[in-house]
Short mmCIF file of C-alpha atoms in Angstrom, two decimals:
data_model
loop_
_atom_site.label_atom_id
_atom_site.label_comp_id
_atom_site.label_asym_id
_atom_site.label_seq_id
_atom_site.Cartn_x
_atom_site.Cartn_y
_atom_site.Cartn_z
CA MET A 711 -0.03 -0.08 -0.02
CA HIS A 712 1.44 3.36 -1.06
CA PRO A 713 -0.22 6.32 0.78
CA TYR A 714 0.98 8.92 -1.70
CA ASN A 715 -0.60 7.06 -4.59
CA ILE A 716 -3.80 6.67 -2.65
CA LEU A 717 -3.87 10.35 -1.77
CA ALA A 718 -3.17 11.48 -5.38
CA LEU A 719 -5.84 9.15 -6.81
CA PHE A 720 -8.42 10.32 -4.22
CA PHE A 721 -7.63 14.02 -4.50
CA GLY A 722 -7.65 14.03 -8.29
CA LEU A 723 -11.21 12.40 -8.38
CA ALA A 724 -12.27 14.65 -5.53
CA TYR A 725 -11.55 17.71 -7.22
CA ILE A 726 -13.58 16.74 -10.34
CA ALA A 727 -16.56 15.79 -8.23
CA LEU A 728 -16.53 18.83 -5.97
CA SER A 729 -16.28 21.15 -8.98
CA LEU A 730 -19.16 19.31 -10.53
CA GLU A 731 -21.08 19.70 -7.17
CA SER A 732 -20.37 23.48 -7.13
CA THR A 733 -22.55 23.85 -10.35
CA GLY A 734 -25.69 23.04 -8.45
CA LEU A 735 -26.23 19.70 -10.21
CA LEU A 736 -26.59 17.61 -7.09
CA LYS A 737 -28.87 20.22 -5.28
CA ALA A 738 -30.93 20.57 -8.58
CA CYS A 739 -31.53 16.70 -8.41
CA ALA A 740 -32.50 16.91 -4.78
CA ILE A 741 -34.97 19.59 -5.45
CA LEU A 742 -36.61 17.73 -8.31
CA VAL A 743 -36.76 14.54 -6.15
CA ALA A 744 -38.19 16.48 -3.31
CA LYS A 745 -40.93 17.94 -5.45
CA LYS A 746 -41.85 14.45 -6.61
CA GLY A 747 -42.47 13.52 -3.07
CA GLY A 748 -45.01 16.14 -2.45
CA SER A 749 -46.38 16.27 0.89
CA SER A 750 -46.06 12.56 1.50
CA THR A 751 -43.28 11.73 4.03
CA PHE A 752 -42.97 8.20 2.80
CA LYS A 753 -42.59 9.24 -0.80
CA THR A 754 -40.05 11.99 0.06
CA PHE A 755 -38.25 9.52 2.31
CA THR A 756 -38.03 7.01 -0.57
CA TYR A 757 -37.03 9.41 -3.20
CA ILE A 758 -34.27 11.00 -1.02
CA TYR A 759 -32.97 7.64 -0.11
CA LEU A 760 -32.79 6.54 -3.73
CA LEU A 761 -31.26 9.71 -4.87
CA CYS A 762 -28.43 9.82 -2.42
CA LEU A 763 -27.83 6.21 -2.97
CA ILE A 764 -27.47 6.58 -6.67
CA LEU A 765 -25.43 9.81 -6.44
CA SER A 766 -23.08 8.18 -3.84
CA VAL A 767 -22.39 5.32 -6.21
CA LEU A 768 -21.56 7.67 -9.00
CA MET A 769 -19.64 10.29 -7.11
CA GLY A 770 -18.79 9.02 -3.61
CA ASN A 771 -20.35 10.15 -0.31
CA ASP A 772 -18.69 13.44 0.41
CA PRO A 773 -20.18 15.47 -2.37
CA VAL A 774 -23.44 14.03 -1.63
CA ILE A 775 -23.37 14.95 1.89
CA LEU A 776 -22.09 18.42 1.24
CA SER A 777 -25.14 19.13 -1.10
CA ALA A 778 -28.04 17.26 0.45
CA THR A 779 -27.54 18.04 4.22
CA SER A 780 -28.15 21.79 4.02
CA PHE A 781 -30.89 21.36 1.52
CA LEU A 782 -32.78 18.83 3.50
CA VAL A 783 -32.61 21.14 6.71
CA HIS A 784 -34.07 24.10 4.58
CA TYR A 785 -36.54 21.87 3.03
CA SER A 786 -37.82 20.47 6.15
CA HIS A 787 -38.15 23.98 7.63
CA ALA A 788 -39.89 25.17 4.61
CA THR A 789 -42.52 22.25 4.50
CA SER A 790 -42.72 21.38 8.23
CA MET A 791 -41.79 17.77 7.29
CA ASP A 792 -39.99 15.71 9.99
CA LEU A 793 -36.18 16.09 9.53
CA ASN A 794 -35.20 13.00 11.15
CA PRO A 795 -35.97 10.34 8.66
CA LEU A 796 -34.70 12.53 5.80
CA LEU A 797 -31.32 13.18 7.43
CA PHE A 798 -30.63 9.62 8.41
CA ALA A 799 -31.88 8.30 5.07
CA GLU A 800 -29.45 10.62 3.46
CA PHE A 801 -26.45 9.58 5.65
CA ALA A 802 -27.06 5.91 5.51
CA SER A 803 -27.57 5.69 1.78
CA SER A 804 -24.57 7.93 1.02
CA ASN A 805 -22.17 5.50 2.96
CA ILE A 806 -23.79 2.44 1.45
CA GLY A 807 -23.46 3.72 -2.13
CA SER A 808 -19.88 4.52 -1.62
CA MET A 809 -18.97 0.85 -1.35
CA VAL A 810 -19.75 -0.03 -5.04
CA PHE A 811 -16.78 1.75 -7.03
CA PHE A 812 -13.18 2.20 -5.77
CA PHE A 813 -13.39 6.01 -5.81
CA GLY A 814 -16.40 6.00 -3.39
CA ASN A 815 -14.41 6.05 -0.26
CA PRO A 816 -10.60 6.28 0.62
CA THR A 817 -10.91 2.77 2.33
CA ASN A 818 -11.98 1.18 -0.91
CA VAL A 819 -8.72 2.73 -2.56
CA VAL A 820 -6.63 1.21 0.37
CA ILE A 821 -8.18 -2.26 -0.13
CA CYS A 822 -7.76 -2.30 -3.89
CA GLU A 823 -4.16 -1.25 -3.54
CA GLY A 824 -3.33 -3.57 -0.82
CA PHE A 825 -5.07 -6.89 -2.01
CA HIS A 826 -4.34 -5.97 -5.75
CA PHE A 827 -8.00 -6.11 -6.75
CA GLY A 828 -8.90 -5.07 -10.22
CA TYR A 829 -11.30 -2.19 -10.14
CA LEU A 830 -13.95 -4.09 -12.16
CA THR A 831 -13.40 -7.11 -9.87
CA PHE A 832 -13.95 -5.02 -6.65
CA THR A 833 -17.14 -3.64 -8.20
CA ALA A 834 -18.35 -6.93 -9.38
CA TYR A 835 -17.95 -8.23 -5.71
CA MET A 836 -19.47 -5.21 -4.18
CA ILE A 837 -22.63 -5.02 -6.17
CA GLY A 838 -24.33 -8.08 -4.25
CA PRO A 839 -23.79 -6.52 -0.59
CA PHE A 840 -24.67 -3.15 -1.90
CA ILE A 841 -28.18 -4.32 -3.18
CA ALA A 842 -28.71 -6.29 0.00
CA CYS A 843 -27.59 -3.44 2.35
CA SER A 844 -29.55 -0.91 0.60
CA LEU A 845 -32.79 -2.94 0.84
CA VAL A 846 -32.49 -3.97 4.37
CA CYS A 847 -31.39 -0.52 5.48
CA PHE A 848 -34.27 1.06 3.69
CA ALA A 849 -36.84 -1.17 5.30
CA VAL A 850 -35.32 -0.99 8.83
CA LEU A 851 -35.04 2.78 8.81
CA TRP A 852 -38.54 3.44 7.64
CA PHE A 853 -39.88 0.94 10.11
CA GLN A 854 -37.90 2.51 12.90
CA PHE A 855 -39.14 6.11 12.15
CA LYS A 856 -42.62 4.88 11.44
CA TRP A 857 -43.39 2.87 14.57
CA MET A 858 -40.74 3.72 17.16
CA PRO A 859 -41.13 6.96 19.21
CA VAL A 860 -38.42 9.19 17.85
CA LYS A 861 -37.10 12.19 19.72
CA PRO A 862 -37.43 15.22 17.61
CA ILE A 863 -33.96 16.60 16.51
CA GLU A 864 -33.41 20.21 18.11
CA SER A 865 -33.27 22.87 15.30
CA VAL A 866 -34.24 26.45 14.78
CA PRO A 867 -37.98 26.76 15.14
CA THR A 868 -39.93 27.73 12.10
CA GLU A 869 -43.21 28.21 14.07
CA ILE A 870 -44.06 29.76 17.34
CA GLN A 871 -47.25 28.90 19.36
CA MET A 872 -49.28 31.88 20.04
CA GLU A 873 -50.29 30.56 23.54
CA ASP A 874 -46.44 30.65 24.34
CA VAL A 875 -46.30 34.31 23.27
CA GLN A 876 -49.40 35.28 25.34
CA GLN A 877 -48.01 33.41 28.26
CA ALA A 878 -44.53 35.10 27.96
CA VAL A 879 -45.73 38.57 27.08
CA GLY A 880 -49.08 38.62 29.08
CA SER A 881 -47.20 37.90 32.32
CA GLN A 882 -45.68 41.26 32.14
CA GLU A 883 -47.91 43.78 33.76
CA GLN A 884 -46.78 46.61 31.51
CA PHE A 885 -48.37 44.96 28.38
CA ASN A 886 -52.06 45.04 27.81
CA GLN A 887 -54.18 42.79 25.68
CA VAL A 888 -53.92 45.12 22.62
CA GLU A 889 -50.19 45.21 22.75
CA VAL A 890 -50.12 41.34 22.95
CA GLU A 891 -52.30 41.02 19.96
CA ILE A 892 -50.03 43.47 17.99
CA VAL A 893 -47.00 41.26 18.87
CA GLU A 894 -48.93 38.25 17.72
CA GLU A 895 -49.68 39.84 14.40
CA SER A 896 -46.11 40.86 13.99
CA LEU A 897 -44.85 37.35 14.62
CA VAL A 898 -47.29 35.88 12.21
CA ARG A 899 -46.18 38.26 9.57
CA VAL A 900 -42.41 37.63 10.15
CA LEU A 901 -42.69 33.92 10.17
CA SER A 902 -44.88 33.90 7.06
CA LYS A 903 -42.39 35.78 5.37
CA VAL A 904 -39.36 33.57 6.51
CA LYS A 905 -41.33 30.52 5.40
CA ARG A 906 -42.01 32.07 1.99
CA GLN A 907 -38.33 32.96 1.55
CA SER A 908 -37.39 29.28 2.50
CA SER A 909 -39.71 27.93 -0.10
CA ALA A 910 -38.52 30.38 -2.64
CA SER A 911 -34.94 29.45 -1.85
CA ILE A 912 -35.57 25.76 -2.41
CA LYS A 913 -37.06 26.51 -5.72
CA GLU A 914 -34.22 28.99 -6.76
CA ASN A 915 -31.14 27.04 -5.64
CA ALA A 916 -31.23 24.82 -8.74
CA LEU A 917 -28.72 24.26 -11.44
CA THR A 918 -26.63 27.46 -11.56
CA ASP A 919 -24.22 26.45 -14.28
CA PRO A 920 -25.59 24.00 -16.92
CA PHE A 921 -22.74 24.01 -19.17
CA GLY A 922 -20.12 23.55 -16.31
CA ALA A 923 -22.25 20.75 -15.21
CA ALA A 924 -22.24 18.97 -18.53
CA VAL A 925 -18.59 19.39 -19.06
CA GLY A 926 -17.91 18.19 -15.50
CA THR A 927 -20.11 15.14 -15.87
CA VAL A 928 -18.31 14.11 -19.05
CA MET A 929 -14.82 14.62 -17.56
CA PHE A 930 -15.73 12.73 -14.40
CA LEU A 931 -17.13 9.69 -16.43
CA ALA A 932 -14.32 9.80 -18.84
CA CYS A 933 -11.68 9.81 -16.00
CA VAL A 934 -13.49 6.77 -14.21
CA VAL A 935 -13.75 4.79 -17.58
CA VAL A 936 -10.00 5.45 -18.39
CA ILE A 937 -8.86 4.52 -14.83
CA ILE A 938 -10.82 1.22 -15.13
CA GLY A 939 -9.22 0.38 -18.44
CA ALA A 940 -5.82 1.35 -17.31
CA SER A 941 -6.10 -1.03 -14.31
CA PHE A 942 -5.80 -3.89 -17.03
CA VAL A 943 -2.34 -2.68 -18.23
CA ASN A 944 -0.77 -2.11 -14.99
CA VAL A 945 -0.65 1.75 -15.04
CA GLU A 946 -0.55 3.74 -11.81
CA VAL A 947 -3.94 5.17 -11.70
CA TRP A 948 -2.99 8.49 -9.98
CA LEU A 949 -1.14 9.18 -13.46
CA ILE A 950 -4.64 9.37 -14.76
CA SER A 951 -6.60 11.11 -12.20
CA ILE A 952 -4.22 13.95 -11.58
CA PRO A 953 -4.07 14.93 -15.37
CA PHE A 954 -7.89 14.82 -15.58
CA ALA A 955 -8.18 17.13 -12.40
CA ILE A 956 -5.66 19.53 -13.92
CA LEU A 957 -7.73 19.54 -17.07
CA LYS A 958 -10.68 20.22 -15.09
CA ALA A 959 -9.05 22.94 -13.13
CA LEU A 960 -7.89 24.67 -16.31
CA PHE A 961 -11.47 24.53 -17.68
CA ASP A 962 -12.94 26.12 -14.27
CA ILE A 963 -10.40 28.95 -14.51
CA SER A 964 -11.01 29.53 -18.31
CA TRP A 965 -14.69 29.36 -17.84
CA ASP A 966 -14.59 31.72 -15.04
CA LEU A 967 -12.56 34.27 -16.77
CA TYR A 968 -14.80 34.01 -20.00
CA ARG A 969 -18.03 34.57 -17.69
CA ARG A 970 -16.11 37.62 -16.01
CA TYR A 971 -15.15 39.01 -19.36
CA LYS A 972 -18.80 38.55 -20.85
CA ASN A 973 -20.38 39.88 -17.57
CA ILE A 974 -22.17 36.64 -17.19
CA PRO A 975 -23.38 36.30 -13.51
CA ILE A 976 -21.50 33.58 -11.59
CA VAL A 977 -23.43 31.68 -9.08
CA ILE A 978 -21.90 28.82 -7.29
CA GLN A 979 -22.66 26.91 -4.08
CA GLU A 980 -21.34 28.50 -1.10
CA SER A 981 -18.32 27.06 0.55
CA ARG A 982 -18.42 25.87 4.18
CA ASP A 983 -15.27 28.13 4.93
CA SER A 984 -17.19 31.47 5.12
CA HIS A 985 -14.91 33.02 7.58
CA PRO A 986 -12.35 35.70 6.51
CA HIS A 987 -8.83 34.36 6.03
CA LYS A 988 -6.30 35.48 8.48
CA PHE A 989 -3.33 35.16 6.08
CA PHE A 990 -3.23 37.03 2.76
CA PRO A 991 -6.96 38.28 2.84
CA THR A 992 -6.55 40.28 -0.21
CA PHE A 993 -5.26 37.39 -2.24
CA HIS A 994 -8.26 35.29 -1.13
CA SER A 995 -10.77 37.86 -1.79
CA LYS A 996 -9.31 38.46 -5.34
CA MET A 997 -9.19 34.63 -6.17
CA GLN A 998 -12.88 34.56 -4.98
CA GLU A 999 -13.85 37.41 -7.22
CA VAL A 1000 -11.91 36.32 -10.28
CA VAL A 1001 -12.13 32.49 -10.44
CA PRO A 1002 -14.80 31.67 -7.94
CA THR A 1003 -15.44 28.11 -9.19
CA PHE A 1004 -11.82 27.04 -8.99
CA TYR A 1005 -11.15 28.87 -5.73
CA GLN A 1006 -14.23 27.35 -3.87
CA THR A 1007 -13.43 23.94 -5.13
CA CYS A 1008 -9.92 24.06 -3.83
CA THR A 1009 -11.02 25.42 -0.47
CA ARG A 1010 -13.49 22.47 -0.19
CA LEU A 1011 -10.96 19.73 -1.01
CA PRO A 1012 -10.32 17.44 2.20
CA PHE A 1013 -6.80 18.84 2.78
CA PRO A 1014 -6.80 17.52 6.40
CA LEU A 1015 -6.94 13.94 4.98
CA ILE A 1016 -3.35 14.25 3.90
CA SER A 1017 -1.86 14.46 7.30
CA PHE A 1018 -4.66 12.38 8.69
CA LEU A 1019 -3.96 9.27 6.44
CA LEU A 1020 -0.36 9.74 6.47
CA SER A 1021 -0.37 9.53 10.31
CA GLN A 1022 -2.55 6.48 10.16
CA PHE A 1023 -0.14 4.68 7.87
CA ILE A 1024 2.73 5.75 10.32
CA ILE A 1025 0.84 4.26 13.33
CA VAL A 1026 0.26 1.14 11.52
CA GLN A 1027 3.84 0.90 10.30
CA SER A 1028 4.90 1.52 13.99
CA LEU A 1029 2.84 -1.33 15.25
CA SER A 1030 4.40 -3.48 12.39
CA PHE A 1031 7.93 -2.56 13.32
CA ARG A 1032 7.26 -3.51 17.00
CA ASN A 1033 5.72 -6.90 15.80
CA TRP A 1034 2.29 -6.10 17.02
CA ILE A 1035 0.80 -6.82 13.62
CA SER A 1036 2.35 -10.21 13.57
CA THR A 1037 0.96 -10.82 16.99
CA PHE A 1038 -2.71 -9.66 15.97
CA ALA A 1039 -2.29 -11.96 12.92
CA TYR A 1040 -1.34 -14.94 14.97
CA TYR A 1041 -4.31 -14.79 17.08
CA MET A 1042 -6.72 -13.87 14.38
CA GLU A 1043 -5.80 -17.01 12.62
CA PHE A 1044 -7.78 -18.80 15.33
CA ALA A 1045 -10.99 -17.10 13.92
CA THR A 1046 -10.41 -18.45 10.43
CA VAL A 1047 -11.67 -21.98 11.07
CA ASN A 1048 -14.14 -21.71 8.16
CA LEU A 1049 -15.35 -19.00 5.81
CA PRO A 1050 -18.55 -18.01 7.64
CA THR A 1051 -16.61 -17.56 10.81
CA THR A 1052 -14.06 -15.58 9.01
CA ALA A 1053 -16.58 -13.30 7.33
CA PHE A 1054 -18.42 -12.37 10.53
CA VAL A 1055 -15.33 -12.08 12.79
CA PHE A 1056 -13.61 -9.71 10.43
CA GLY A 1057 -16.69 -7.99 9.64
CA ILE A 1058 -17.68 -7.25 13.34
CA LEU A 1059 -14.17 -6.43 14.15
CA THR A 1060 -14.04 -3.87 11.42
CA VAL A 1061 -17.27 -2.07 12.45
CA ILE A 1062 -15.98 -1.92 16.12
CA LEU A 1063 -12.64 -0.46 15.09
CA CYS A 1064 -14.32 2.12 12.95
CA ALA A 1065 -15.85 3.38 16.11
CA ILE A 1066 -12.99 3.31 18.53
CA ALA A 1067 -9.81 3.41 16.32
CA GLY A 1068 -10.12 6.91 14.91
CA THR A 1069 -12.42 6.69 11.82
CA ASN A 1070 -12.77 3.79 9.24
CA ILE A 1071 -9.37 4.64 7.60
CA LEU A 1072 -7.21 3.53 10.40
CA ALA A 1073 -9.48 0.52 10.99
CA THR A 1074 -9.06 -0.38 7.14
CA ILE A 1075 -5.21 -0.01 7.14
CA LEU A 1076 -4.82 -1.92 10.42
CA ILE A 1077 -6.90 -4.99 9.55
CA ALA A 1078 -5.56 -4.96 5.93
CA LYS A 1079 -2.05 -5.22 7.35
CA THR A 1080 -3.00 -7.88 9.60
CA ILE A 1081 -4.82 -9.98 6.84
CA LEU A 1082 -1.75 -9.73 4.78
CA ALA A 1083 0.46 -10.87 7.47
CA MET A 1084 -1.77 -13.94 8.35
CA ASN A 1085 -1.14 -17.63 6.86
CA MET A 1086 -4.41 -18.04 5.05
CA ASP A 1087 -5.34 -19.52 1.56
CA ASP A 1088 -6.53 -17.33 -1.20
CA LYS A 1089 -10.21 -17.94 -0.68
CA THR A 1090 -9.98 -16.87 3.05
CA ILE A 1091 -8.00 -13.95 2.26
CA THR A 1092 -10.56 -12.97 -0.39
CA ILE A 1093 -13.47 -13.19 1.94
CA ALA A 1094 -11.72 -11.32 4.85
CA SER A 1095 -10.67 -8.36 2.45
CA LEU A 1096 -14.20 -8.09 1.01
CA VAL A 1097 -15.92 -8.03 4.38
CA LEU A 1098 -13.37 -5.47 5.21
CA ALA A 1099 -14.54 -3.36 2.37
CA VAL A 1100 -18.24 -3.77 3.27
CA GLY A 1101 -17.64 -3.15 6.93
CA SER A 1102 -15.52 0.04 6.47
CA ASN A 1103 -18.35 1.58 4.38
CA ILE A 1104 -21.37 0.61 6.51
CA GLY A 1105 -19.23 1.14 9.62
CA ALA A 1106 -19.73 4.68 9.00
CA VAL A 1107 -23.36 4.17 9.93
CA GLY A 1108 -22.34 3.37 13.46
CA PHE A 1109 -22.26 4.61 16.96
CA VAL A 1110 -20.17 7.74 16.83
CA PHE A 1111 -19.81 10.43 14.16
CA ALA A 1112 -15.97 9.90 14.36
CA ALA A 1113 -16.43 6.49 12.68
CA SER A 1114 -15.79 8.14 9.39
CA LEU A 1115 -14.73 11.53 8.02
CA ALA A 1116 -18.22 11.68 6.31
CA GLY A 1117 -19.81 11.45 9.78
CA LEU A 1118 -17.76 14.40 11.06
CA LEU A 1119 -18.51 16.30 7.81
CA TRP A 1120 -22.19 15.70 8.23
CA LYS A 1121 -22.23 16.78 11.82
CA GLY A 1122 -20.23 20.00 10.94
CA ILE A 1123 -22.79 20.95 8.43
CA LEU A 1124 -25.67 20.20 10.78
CA VAL A 1125 -24.01 22.50 13.55
CA GLU A 1126 -23.60 25.27 10.97
CA ASN A 1127 -27.33 25.07 10.09
CA LYS A 1128 -28.10 25.01 13.96
CA VAL A 1129 -29.30 21.53 13.95
CA SER A 1130 -28.25 19.47 16.93
CA ILE A 1131 -28.03 15.75 17.10
CA ALA A 1132 -26.67 14.10 20.27
CA ASN A 1133 -24.23 11.24 19.96
CA SER A 1134 -26.66 9.02 21.79
CA ASP A 1135 -29.39 9.72 19.28
CA PHE A 1136 -27.05 9.05 16.34
CA ALA A 1137 -26.10 5.65 17.86
CA LYS A 1138 -29.75 4.77 18.74
CA TYR A 1139 -31.03 5.48 15.22
CA ASN A 1140 -28.18 3.81 13.48
CA MET A 1141 -28.02 0.59 15.68
CA LEU A 1142 -30.90 -1.52 14.02
CA PRO A 1143 -29.94 -0.55 10.48
CA LEU A 1144 -26.12 -1.41 11.08
CA ILE A 1145 -26.96 -4.78 12.74
CA ALA A 1146 -29.23 -5.61 9.75
CA MET A 1147 -26.60 -4.52 7.19
CA MET A 1148 -23.77 -6.47 8.81
CA LEU A 1149 -26.10 -9.59 8.71
CA VAL A 1150 -27.09 -9.54 5.18
CA GLY A 1151 -24.02 -7.86 3.83
CA TYR A 1152 -21.54 -10.48 5.20
CA LEU A 1153 -23.91 -13.40 4.24
CA VAL A 1154 -23.83 -12.14 0.61
CA VAL A 1155 -19.95 -11.81 0.66
CA TRP A 1156 -19.73 -15.34 2.02
CA ALA A 1157 -22.05 -16.70 -0.75
CA GLU A 1158 -20.25 -14.71 -3.52
CA VAL A 1159 -16.89 -16.16 -2.51
CA VAL A 1160 -18.32 -19.84 -2.14
CA ILE A 1161 -19.97 -19.50 -5.83
CA PHE A 1162 -17.44 -17.53 -7.73
CA ASN A 1163 -14.21 -19.00 -6.06
#
């Protein structure tokens, strides 16, 4: 496993995907799907689940979470629809869909590199667990939110009860009944205006750059196709993703400059980094003004992942140097008495380590190194590596936000939108879907290895 190759591959694809997301394409899809759902919670839940599932298969989970999370909060406020099922449907489906292709999650790249999976081979094995986990997660999530009493998520209120106003204001002796009625009428007007603005923003925040979205889609698909083809001729895939990312960056700069020259309004999705920069503020503001698409995309790249991933590799290499990996491998061999036991032991261990080892990245690197150090036959290695792939993706739908970088990103966006989810609620709502996905996902992997190998 080569961390620099993994980072180069991931960042190349991440730039193209985030640049495509900045055109508003993903949010436009979400708006269209939400309109199809109408006032039915079940229809909206189903459409949002399917949309996030499909988009995460095609683009990975991070762009989907970046686009869909804020939209769902505003949509819920504007329509007074329950936010709980929509948010958890989005988060679960985004992490399930990311298991299909190698670019969906950094852990997939680690597994493909470490176990020398061809990208088409990896996808062929992942389709079965993906379908099984998608179906069972949808059923369990809807059953849970339909029949279980669910604590509402705390958020900014969109409605205020008039009785509360009367109680609060009427308790003050200096206010008479007429003044109370005036306050009530003012609040009604303000809240109605806020709700109309929220509804209008949902309608307006659609596709802001159709041409850029079309070019970005073509380039992303072309990059993925070339990478898959190059995997058959032993070409380092980062040598493909980086040139494609550079071409996309050059297009973004050229397209921004052209629109600026022609006085065409440039509207892109806002970056989460909205604070003024401490260093070189003039430079940042000028870049934001001249090449906003390129600049915003660069600011949204997961640069902390560089130090994070390298530190994870260093930790695992240190454990290997001190012979801890070989010690782990020795004891884990006792769990490989047969294929079903191997599947469930490594699968459950993966999910547990995602929650306690510092995200699914460290868990994947550590378990992958342990598997490679074990004395097992090819079939056992295959099933262990595949359940590691499944577990590292569904493990994000776990008991803590820090089980994955996607979980931390999701929580950060919710905090920015003044939505509070306690870690206990996060674990409670994810527990049943996670257990169900582990059961069916690992069973499908076992069946695939038995049949195909």
